[in-house]
CSV table of C-alpha atoms and ligand atoms in Angstrom, one decimal:
chain,number,residue,atom,x,y,z
N,1,MET,CA,14.8,-21.2,17.9
N,2,ALA,CA,12.2,-19.2,15.4
N,3,HIS,CA,11.1,-16.1,16.7
N,4,LEU,CA,7.7,-15.8,16.4
N,5,TRP,CA,6.7,-12.3,15.1
N,6,ARG,CA,4.1,-10.6,17.4
N,7,GLY,CA,2.8,-7.6,15.9
N,8,VAL,CA,3.6,-4.4,15.1
N,9,ILE,CA,2.6,-2.8,18.4
N,10,ARG,CA,4.3,-5.3,20.5
N,11,GLU,CA,7.3,-5.3,18.5
N,12,TYR,CA,7.5,-1.6,18.5
N,13,MET,CA,6.1,-0.6,21.9
N,14,ASP,CA,8.5,1.8,22.9
N,15,ARG,CA,8.5,3.6,19.8
N,16,LEU,CA,4.6,3.9,19.4
N,17,ASP,CA,2.0,6.2,21.1
N,18,ILE,CA,0.0,3.6,23.1
N,19,LYS,CA,-0.2,3.0,26.9
N,20,SER,CA,1.5,0.0,27.9
N,21,ASP,CA,-2.4,-0.9,29.4
N,22,ASN,CA,-4.0,-0.3,26.4
N,23,PRO,CA,-5.9,-3.5,24.7
N,24,ILE,CA,-3.6,-4.9,21.9
N,25,ILE,CA,-5.7,-5.5,18.6
N,26,THR,CA,-3.5,-7.9,16.3
N,27,LEU,CA,-3.5,-10.4,13.8
N,28,GLY,CA,0.2,-10.4,13.4
N,29,GLU,CA,0.8,-7.6,11.2
N,30,GLY,CA,4.5,-6.3,9.6
N,31,GLY,CA,7.2,-8.2,9.7
N,32,THR,CA,6.9,-8.5,5.9
N,33,PRO,CA,9.8,-9.4,3.5
N,34,LEU,CA,11.9,-6.7,1.9
N,35,VAL,CA,12.6,-8.8,-1.0
N,36,GLN,CA,16.0,-8.0,-3.4
N,37,ALA,CA,15.2,-7.1,-6.8
N,38,PRO,CA,17.7,-7.1,-9.0
N,39,ALA,CA,16.0,-7.4,-12.1
N,40,LEU,CA,14.2,-4.2,-11.0
N,41,ALA,CA,17.9,-2.6,-10.0
N,42,LYS,CA,19.3,-3.6,-13.1
N,43,LEU,CA,16.0,-1.7,-15.4
N,44,VAL,CA,17.1,1.1,-13.1
N,45,GLY,CA,20.4,1.7,-13.2
N,46,ALA,CA,20.0,1.3,-9.3
N,47,GLU,CA,23.3,-0.5,-7.2
N,48,ALA,CA,20.7,-2.3,-5.6
N,49,ALA,CA,16.9,-2.3,-4.9
N,50,TRP,CA,14.5,-4.2,-2.9
N,51,LEU,CA,10.2,-4.5,-2.7
N,52,LYS,CA,9.0,-3.9,0.6
N,53,PHE,CA,6.3,-6.7,0.1
N,54,GLU,CA,2.9,-5.3,2.2
N,55,GLY,CA,0.9,-7.8,0.9
N,56,MET,CA,2.2,-10.2,2.8
N,57,ASN,CA,0.0,-8.6,6.0
N,58,PRO,CA,-2.9,-10.4,7.4
N,59,THR,CA,-5.0,-8.9,5.1
N,60,GLY,CA,-2.6,-8.5,2.2
N,61,SER,CA,-2.0,-4.7,2.6
N,62,PHE,CA,0.1,-2.1,4.5
N,63,LYS,CA,-3.1,-1.1,5.9
N,64,ASP,CA,-3.3,-3.9,8.8
N,65,ARG,CA,-0.2,-1.5,10.4
N,66,GLY,CA,-2.4,1.1,11.1
N,67,MET,CA,-5.2,-0.4,11.8
N,68,THR,CA,-3.7,-2.4,14.8
N,69,MET,CA,-3.1,0.8,16.3
N,70,ALA,CA,-6.3,2.6,15.3
N,71,VAL,CA,-8.7,-0.3,16.6
N,72,SER,CA,-6.6,-0.8,19.8
N,73,LYS,CA,-7.1,2.4,20.9
N,74,ALA,CA,-10.8,2.8,19.4
N,75,VAL,CA,-11.3,-0.5,21.7
N,76,GLY,CA,-9.3,1.6,24.5
N,77,HIS,CA,-11.6,4.6,24.4
N,78,GLY,CA,-14.8,2.0,24.6
N,79,ALA,CA,-15.7,2.0,21.1
N,80,GLN,CA,-18.6,-0.6,20.1
N,81,ALA,CA,-18.1,0.6,16.2
N,82,VAL,CA,-15.9,1.7,14.0
N,83,ILE,CA,-16.0,3.6,9.8
N,84,CYS,CA,-14.0,4.1,7.2
N,85,ALA,CA,-14.3,5.2,3.9
N,86,SER,CA,-12.2,3.2,1.3
N,87,THR,CA,-11.1,2.1,-2.5
N,88,GLY,CA,-11.4,-1.3,-0.8
N,89,ASN,CA,-8.4,-2.4,1.4
N,90,THR,CA,-9.0,0.1,4.4
N,91,SER,CA,-12.3,-1.3,4.3
N,92,ALA,CA,-11.0,-5.3,4.4
N,93,SER,CA,-8.7,-4.1,6.8
N,94,ALA,CA,-11.0,-2.2,9.4
N,95,ALA,CA,-13.6,-5.2,9.0
N,96,ALA,CA,-11.2,-8.0,9.9
N,97,TYR,CA,-9.4,-5.9,12.8
N,98,ALA,CA,-13.2,-5.0,13.8
N,99,ALA,CA,-13.7,-8.4,13.6
N,100,ALA,CA,-11.0,-9.3,15.8
N,101,ALA,CA,-11.8,-7.1,18.5
N,102,GLY,CA,-15.4,-8.1,18.8
N,103,ILE,CA,-17.1,-4.9,17.6
N,104,GLN,CA,-18.8,-3.6,13.8
N,105,SER,CA,-17.3,-2.2,11.1
N,106,VAL,CA,-19.2,0.4,9.1
N,107,VAL,CA,-18.0,1.0,5.6
N,108,LEU,CA,-18.5,2.9,2.7
N,109,VAL,CA,-17.0,2.5,-0.8
N,110,PRO,CA,-17.5,4.0,-4.2
N,111,LYS,CA,-20.0,2.6,-6.1
N,112,GLY,CA,-18.6,-0.2,-8.3
N,113,LYS,CA,-15.1,1.1,-8.1
N,114,ILE,CA,-13.4,-1.7,-5.9
N,115,SER,CA,-12.2,-4.8,-6.8
N,116,LEU,CA,-14.0,-8.3,-6.0
N,117,GLY,CA,-11.0,-9.6,-3.8
N,118,LYS,CA,-11.4,-6.3,-1.3
N,119,LEU,CA,-15.1,-6.3,-1.5
N,120,SER,CA,-15.1,-9.8,-0.5
N,121,GLN,CA,-13.2,-9.5,2.4
N,122,ALA,CA,-15.2,-6.4,3.6
N,123,VAL,CA,-18.4,-9.0,3.3
N,124,ALA,CA,-16.0,-12.1,4.9
N,125,HIS,CA,-15.8,-10.3,7.9
N,126,LYS,CA,-19.0,-8.9,8.4
N,127,ALA,CA,-18.6,-5.4,7.7
N,128,GLN,CA,-22.0,-3.2,7.1
N,129,ILE,CA,-21.0,-2.4,3.6
N,130,LEU,CA,-22.8,0.7,1.8
N,131,GLN,CA,-22.0,1.3,-1.6
N,132,VAL,CA,-21.9,5.1,-2.4
N,133,LYS,CA,-23.0,6.9,-5.7
N,134,GLY,CA,-20.0,8.8,-5.8
N,135,ASN,CA,-16.2,8.5,-5.6
N,136,PHE,CA,-13.8,8.1,-2.8
N,137,ASP,CA,-13.5,11.5,-1.5
N,138,ASP,CA,-17.2,11.7,-1.0
N,139,CYS,CA,-17.3,8.8,0.8
N,140,LEU,CA,-14.6,10.2,2.8
N,141,ARG,CA,-16.5,13.6,3.6
N,142,LEU,CA,-19.0,11.2,4.6
N,143,ALA,CA,-17.5,9.1,7.1
N,144,ARG,CA,-16.0,12.1,8.9
N,145,GLU,CA,-19.4,13.5,9.4
N,146,LEU,CA,-20.8,10.6,10.7
N,147,SER,CA,-17.8,10.0,12.9
N,148,GLU,CA,-18.3,13.6,14.3
N,149,ASN,CA,-21.9,13.3,14.7
N,150,TYR,CA,-22.7,9.9,15.8
N,151,ALA,CA,-21.3,6.7,18.1
N,152,VAL,CA,-18.9,5.6,15.4
N,153,HIS,CA,-14.9,5.9,15.5
N,154,LEU,CA,-13.5,7.2,12.6
N,155,VAL,CA,-10.5,4.8,11.1
N,156,ASN,CA,-9.1,6.4,8.0
N,157,SER,CA,-5.7,7.8,7.9
N,158,VAL,CA,-7.0,11.1,9.3
N,159,ASN,CA,-7.1,9.7,12.8
N,160,PRO,CA,-3.2,9.9,13.4
N,161,ASP,CA,-3.1,6.5,15.0
N,162,ARG,CA,-3.1,5.1,11.1
N,163,ILE,CA,-0.4,7.3,10.8
N,164,GLU,CA,2.0,6.3,13.5
N,165,GLY,CA,1.1,2.4,12.9
N,166,GLN,CA,2.0,2.7,9.3
N,167,LYS,CA,5.6,4.6,10.5
N,168,THR,CA,6.8,0.8,11.2
N,169,GLY,CA,7.0,0.3,7.2
N,170,ALA,CA,10.2,2.8,8.2
N,171,PHE,CA,11.7,1.0,11.1
N,172,GLU,CA,11.5,-2.5,9.4
N,173,VAL,CA,13.6,-1.0,6.6
N,174,VAL,CA,16.1,0.1,8.4
N,175,ASP,CA,16.4,-2.8,11.2
N,176,ALA,CA,17.1,-5.0,7.8
N,177,LEU,CA,19.2,-3.0,5.9
N,178,GLY,CA,20.9,-1.3,9.0
N,179,TYR,CA,21.1,2.3,7.1
N,180,ALA,CA,18.3,4.2,5.3
N,181,PRO,CA,17.8,3.8,1.2
N,182,ASP,CA,19.1,6.9,-0.8
N,183,LEU,CA,15.2,7.0,-2.3
N,184,HIS,CA,12.0,5.3,-0.6
N,185,VAL,CA,9.1,5.0,-3.9
N,186,LEU,CA,5.5,4.6,-2.6
N,187,PRO,CA,2.0,4.5,-4.7
N,188,VAL,CA,0.1,7.5,-3.0
N,189,GLY,CA,-3.3,8.4,-3.1
N,190,ASN,CA,-4.3,10.0,0.3
N,191,ALA,CA,-1.0,9.8,1.0
N,192,GLY,CA,-0.7,8.8,4.3
N,193,ASN,CA,1.2,5.9,3.8
N,194,TYR,CA,3.9,8.3,2.6
N,195,SER,CA,3.8,10.7,5.3
N,196,ALA,CA,4.0,7.8,7.8
N,197,TYR,CA,7.5,6.6,6.2
N,198,PHE,CA,8.6,10.0,6.8
N,199,LYS,CA,7.7,10.3,10.0
N,200,GLY,CA,9.6,6.5,10.5
N,201,TYR,CA,12.7,7.5,9.1
N,202,GLN,CA,12.4,10.7,10.9
N,203,GLU,CA,12.1,9.4,14.3
N,204,ASP,CA,15.0,6.6,13.4
N,205,LEU,CA,17.3,10.0,12.7
N,206,GLU,CA,16.3,11.5,15.8
N,207,ALA,CA,17.2,8.7,17.4
N,208,GLY,CA,20.4,8.3,16.0
N,209,ARG,CA,19.8,4.9,13.9
N,210,ILE,CA,20.5,6.6,10.5
N,211,TYR,CA,22.0,9.4,9.8
N,212,LYS,CA,20.3,10.9,6.9
N,213,ILE,CA,16.7,10.6,5.0
N,214,PRO,CA,15.8,8.9,2.2
N,215,GLN,CA,14.5,10.8,-0.3
N,216,MET,CA,10.7,10.0,-0.4
N,217,TRP,CA,9.3,9.5,-4.0
N,218,GLY,CA,5.7,9.0,-4.4
N,219,TYR,CA,3.7,8.4,-7.5
N,220,GLN,CA,0.3,8.8,-8.5
N,221,ALA,CA,-1.7,8.0,-11.5
N,222,GLU,CA,-1.8,10.4,-14.5
N,223,GLY,CA,-5.9,10.4,-14.3
N,224,SER,CA,-5.7,11.0,-10.6
N,225,ALA,CA,-2.6,12.9,-9.8
N,226,PRO,CA,-3.4,16.3,-7.2
N,227,PHE,CA,-0.1,15.9,-6.4
N,228,THR,CA,1.6,16.8,-9.8
N,229,VAL,CA,-1.3,19.6,-10.8
N,230,GLY,CA,-0.6,21.3,-7.4
N,231,HIS,CA,-4.5,21.3,-6.3
N,232,PRO,CA,-7.4,18.6,-5.8
N,233,VAL,CA,-8.7,16.9,-8.9
N,234,ALA,CA,-12.4,16.6,-9.0
N,235,LYS,CA,-13.4,13.5,-11.4
N,236,PRO,CA,-10.2,11.1,-10.6
N,237,GLU,CA,-9.9,8.4,-13.2
N,238,THR,CA,-7.5,5.3,-13.4
N,239,ILE,CA,-7.8,1.7,-13.6
N,240,ALA,CA,-5.8,1.5,-10.6
N,241,THR,CA,-8.8,2.1,-8.2
N,242,ALA,CA,-7.0,1.7,-5.0
N,243,ILE,CA,-5.4,5.5,-5.9
N,244,ARG,CA,-8.3,6.8,-7.6
N,245,ILE,CA,-8.3,9.5,-5.1
N,246,GLY,CA,-8.8,13.1,-5.8
N,247,ASN,CA,-8.2,15.3,-2.4
N,248,PRO,CA,-5.6,13.3,-0.7
N,249,ALA,CA,-6.1,13.8,3.2
N,250,SER,CA,-2.9,14.0,4.5
N,251,TRP,CA,-2.2,16.8,1.5
N,252,ASP,CA,0.0,18.8,4.5
N,253,LEU,CA,1.6,16.4,6.0
N,254,ALA,CA,2.9,14.6,2.6
N,255,GLN,CA,4.3,18.3,1.4
N,256,ASN,CA,6.3,18.6,4.2
N,257,ALA,CA,7.6,15.3,3.7
N,258,ARG,CA,8.6,15.8,0.5
N,259,GLU,CA,10.4,18.9,0.9
N,260,VAL,CA,12.6,17.6,4.1
N,261,SER,CA,13.6,14.7,2.6
N,262,GLY,CA,14.0,16.1,-1.1
N,263,GLY,CA,12.1,14.4,-2.6
N,264,ARG,CA,9.8,14.7,-5.3
N,265,PHE,CA,6.0,13.7,-6.9
N,266,GLY,CA,5.0,12.3,-10.3
N,267,ALA,CA,2.6,10.8,-12.3
N,268,VAL,CA,2.6,7.8,-14.5
N,269,THR,CA,0.1,6.5,-17.4
N,270,ASP,CA,-2.2,3.4,-16.4
N,271,ALA,CA,-0.3,1.4,-19.2
N,272,GLU,CA,3.1,2.6,-17.7
N,273,ILE,CA,1.5,1.0,-14.5
N,274,LEU,CA,0.2,-2.1,-15.9
N,275,TRP,CA,3.3,-3.0,-17.7
N,276,MET,CA,5.5,-2.6,-14.6
N,277,HIS,CA,2.8,-5.0,-12.6
N,278,ARG,CA,3.6,-7.3,-15.1
N,279,PHE,CA,7.5,-6.7,-14.8
N,280,LEU,CA,7.5,-7.2,-11.0
N,281,SER,CA,5.4,-10.4,-11.4
N,282,GLN,CA,7.7,-12.0,-14.4
N,283,GLU,CA,10.9,-10.3,-13.9
N,284,VAL,CA,11.4,-10.4,-9.9
N,285,GLY,CA,8.4,-12.8,-8.8
N,286,VAL,CA,6.5,-10.3,-6.6
N,287,PHE,CA,2.6,-10.4,-7.2
N,288,VAL,CA,0.9,-7.0,-6.5
N,289,GLU,CA,-2.1,-5.1,-7.4
N,290,PRO,CA,-1.9,-3.0,-10.1
N,291,SER,CA,-2.1,0.3,-7.7
N,292,SER,CA,1.0,-1.2,-5.7
N,293,ALA,CA,3.2,-1.3,-9.2
N,294,THR,CA,2.7,2.5,-9.8
N,295,GLY,CA,5.9,3.7,-7.3
N,296,ALA,CA,8.3,1.5,-9.6
N,297,ALA,CA,6.5,2.4,-12.7
N,298,GLY,CA,7.3,6.0,-11.6
N,299,LEU,CA,10.7,4.9,-10.5
N,300,PHE,CA,11.2,3.5,-14.0
N,301,LYS,CA,10.0,6.6,-15.9
N,302,ALA,CA,13.0,9.1,-13.8
N,303,SER,CA,15.6,6.3,-14.6
N,304,LYS,CA,14.6,6.4,-18.3
N,305,ALA,CA,14.8,10.3,-17.9
N,306,GLY,CA,18.6,9.7,-16.3
N,307,GLU,CA,17.1,10.6,-13.0
N,308,VAL,CA,18.3,7.8,-11.1
N,309,ALA,CA,21.9,7.9,-9.7
N,310,ALA,CA,23.8,5.0,-10.6
N,311,GLY,CA,25.1,4.1,-7.0
N,312,SER,CA,21.4,4.6,-5.6
N,313,LYS,CA,20.2,2.2,-3.2
N,314,ILE,CA,16.5,2.1,-3.1
N,315,VAL,CA,13.5,0.7,-1.6
N,316,VAL,CA,10.1,0.3,-3.2
N,317,THR,CA,7.0,-0.2,-0.9
N,318,VAL,CA,4.4,-2.6,-2.9
N,319,THR,CA,1.3,-2.2,-1.0
N,320,GLY,CA,-1.4,-4.5,-1.7
N,321,HIS,CA,-1.0,-8.1,-2.9
N,322,GLY,CA,-1.6,-8.9,-6.3
N,323,LEU,CA,-5.3,-12.0,-5.4
N,324,LYS,CA,-6.4,-8.9,-4.6
N,325,ASP,CA,-7.7,-7.9,-8.0
N,326,PRO,CA,-6.2,-10.9,-9.8
N,327,MET,CA,-8.0,-10.2,-13.2
N,328,TRP,CA,-5.3,-7.5,-14.5
N,329,ALA,CA,-2.7,-10.7,-14.4
N,330,LEU,CA,-4.9,-12.4,-17.1
N,331,LYS,CA,-4.8,-10.0,-19.4
N,332,ASP,CA,-1.9,-9.7,-22.2
N,333,GLU,CA,0.0,-6.2,-23.0
N,334,ARG,CA,-3.2,-5.0,-25.3
N,335,GLY,CA,-5.6,-6.3,-23.0
N,336,LYS,CA,-6.5,-9.4,-24.4
N,337,GLU,CA,-7.6,-12.2,-21.9
N,338,ILE,CA,-5.0,-14.8,-21.5
N,339,LYS,CA,-7.0,-18.4,-21.7
N,340,PRO,CA,-4.5,-21.5,-20.7
N,341,THR,CA,-4.7,-23.8,-23.2
N,342,SER,CA,-6.7,-27.3,-22.9
N,343,VAL,CA,-5.2,-30.7,-23.2
N,344,SER,CA,-6.3,-34.8,-23.1
N,345,ALA,CA,-4.8,-36.3,-19.8
N,346,LYS,CA,-2.0,-37.7,-22.5
N,347,ALA,CA,1.5,-37.4,-22.3
N,348,ALA,CA,2.6,-37.5,-25.4
N,349,GLU,CA,-0.1,-34.5,-26.4
N,350,VAL,CA,1.2,-32.8,-23.4
N,351,ALA,CA,4.7,-32.7,-24.9
N,352,GLU,CA,4.0,-31.8,-28.0
N,353,ARG,CA,1.9,-28.8,-26.9
N,354,LEU,CA,4.8,-27.8,-24.5
N,355,GLY,CA,7.4,-28.3,-27.5
N,356,LEU,CA,9.0,-30.5,-24.9
N,357,SER,CA,12.0,-32.8,-26.7
N,358,LYS,CA,13.0,-36.5,-25.3
N,359,SER,CA,15.3,-37.1,-22.8
N,360,SER,CA,18.0,-39.0,-23.9
R,1,AN7,C1,-2.7,-1.0,-2.8
R,1,AN7,O1,-8.1,1.3,1.0
R,1,AN7,O2,-7.2,4.6,0.3
R,1,AN7,O3,-1.4,7.4,0.3
R,1,AN7,O4,-9.4,3.5,0.8
R,1,AN7,O5,-4.8,0.2,-1.6
R,1,AN7,O6,-1.3,6.2,2.2
R,1,AN7,O7,-3.6,6.6,0.7
R,1,AN7,C2,-6.0,2.7,-0.3
R,1,AN7,C3,-5.1,3.5,-0.8
R,1,AN7,C4,-1.6,2.6,-2.4
R,1,AN7,C5,-2.4,4.7,-1.5
R,1,AN7,N1,-1.6,1.2,-2.6
R,1,AN7,O8,-2.3,4.6,0.3
R,1,AN7,C6,-8.0,2.7,0.4
R,1,AN7,C7,-7.4,3.4,0.4
R,1,AN7,C8,-2.9,0.3,-2.1
R,1,AN7,C9,-3.8,1.3,-1.8
R,1,AN7,C10,-2.8,3.2,-1.5
R,1,AN7,C11,-3.6,2.5,-1.4
R,1,AN7,P1,-2.3,6.3,0.7
């Protein structure tokens, strides 16, 4: 009989910091596919590669794993409203989980710098949306200040409940493979998810489910790469708007994760991100938003420098769905718009346009 996935809190109750009588607000998040990616393994010269396809979550990104925990606990504390700063995915998720809980959500987004798909999700789920004249880092500063002084509960990843929920991504990888990969690769913005996967692997190690923690490899966009330059960046810039973050909230957690796991941080150009975005959709069959291709782009860059060991088993988390920001798929390598050809509804003409030869 098919097993109906019950959401990450019920599936991993005994491993999460939540009391058994806490209300559970869930949309069935988690249980996402671990997709075999032989084309990526071949490209980077690894033994095997998988994509943890987080676009398959209810609101189309990994944020839902953390939001089920954060909103459930907010409701448990009696909160009537939640607030977040967001480059788009956190706000989409917060708005959906607040709707499910029957409470208000307030979202602060950088004006003009979030994708239409994500903005439409926040509107659809009836969030109170304010576009702030500033970047994500300004929005987060505001959200923190408001939550400290007003009756509104903060659900950004500075709230440890978010990290706690997101660590289930690592649990699922281990449950699916039966072991930990050699490398785990992710895109990095605030480094909440990077830190969360590390926490999950660390707990699996302590529980004896695995015998080593994967090297944690985190990649940012070059114009927005505080971990590579070693300090916050005042004016982050990249087409990968989800990770256009200059002052990562989980700085210390991430540095610890990198050090303990023997991992690394790196940066790739917007062009390298878009190239990998296309490779994943065309050669692997997984459509992600550009930011989500940043980890795989970094892995490819490292492989070209001879830094990926031949026998490696690699998991790459692809964080958000391609439909979040579909315009990038409709451009070719040079940024020129791609428009399907129009034809009349006649078989002969269609066949000619397609270059089909007659069957014998
Ligand atoms: C697709 O929604 O920060 O390193 O406000 O949407 O945990 O921040 C989104 C981040 C990667 C980076 N991929 O994760 C927000 C937000 C996608 C994302 C990241 C984000 P973190």
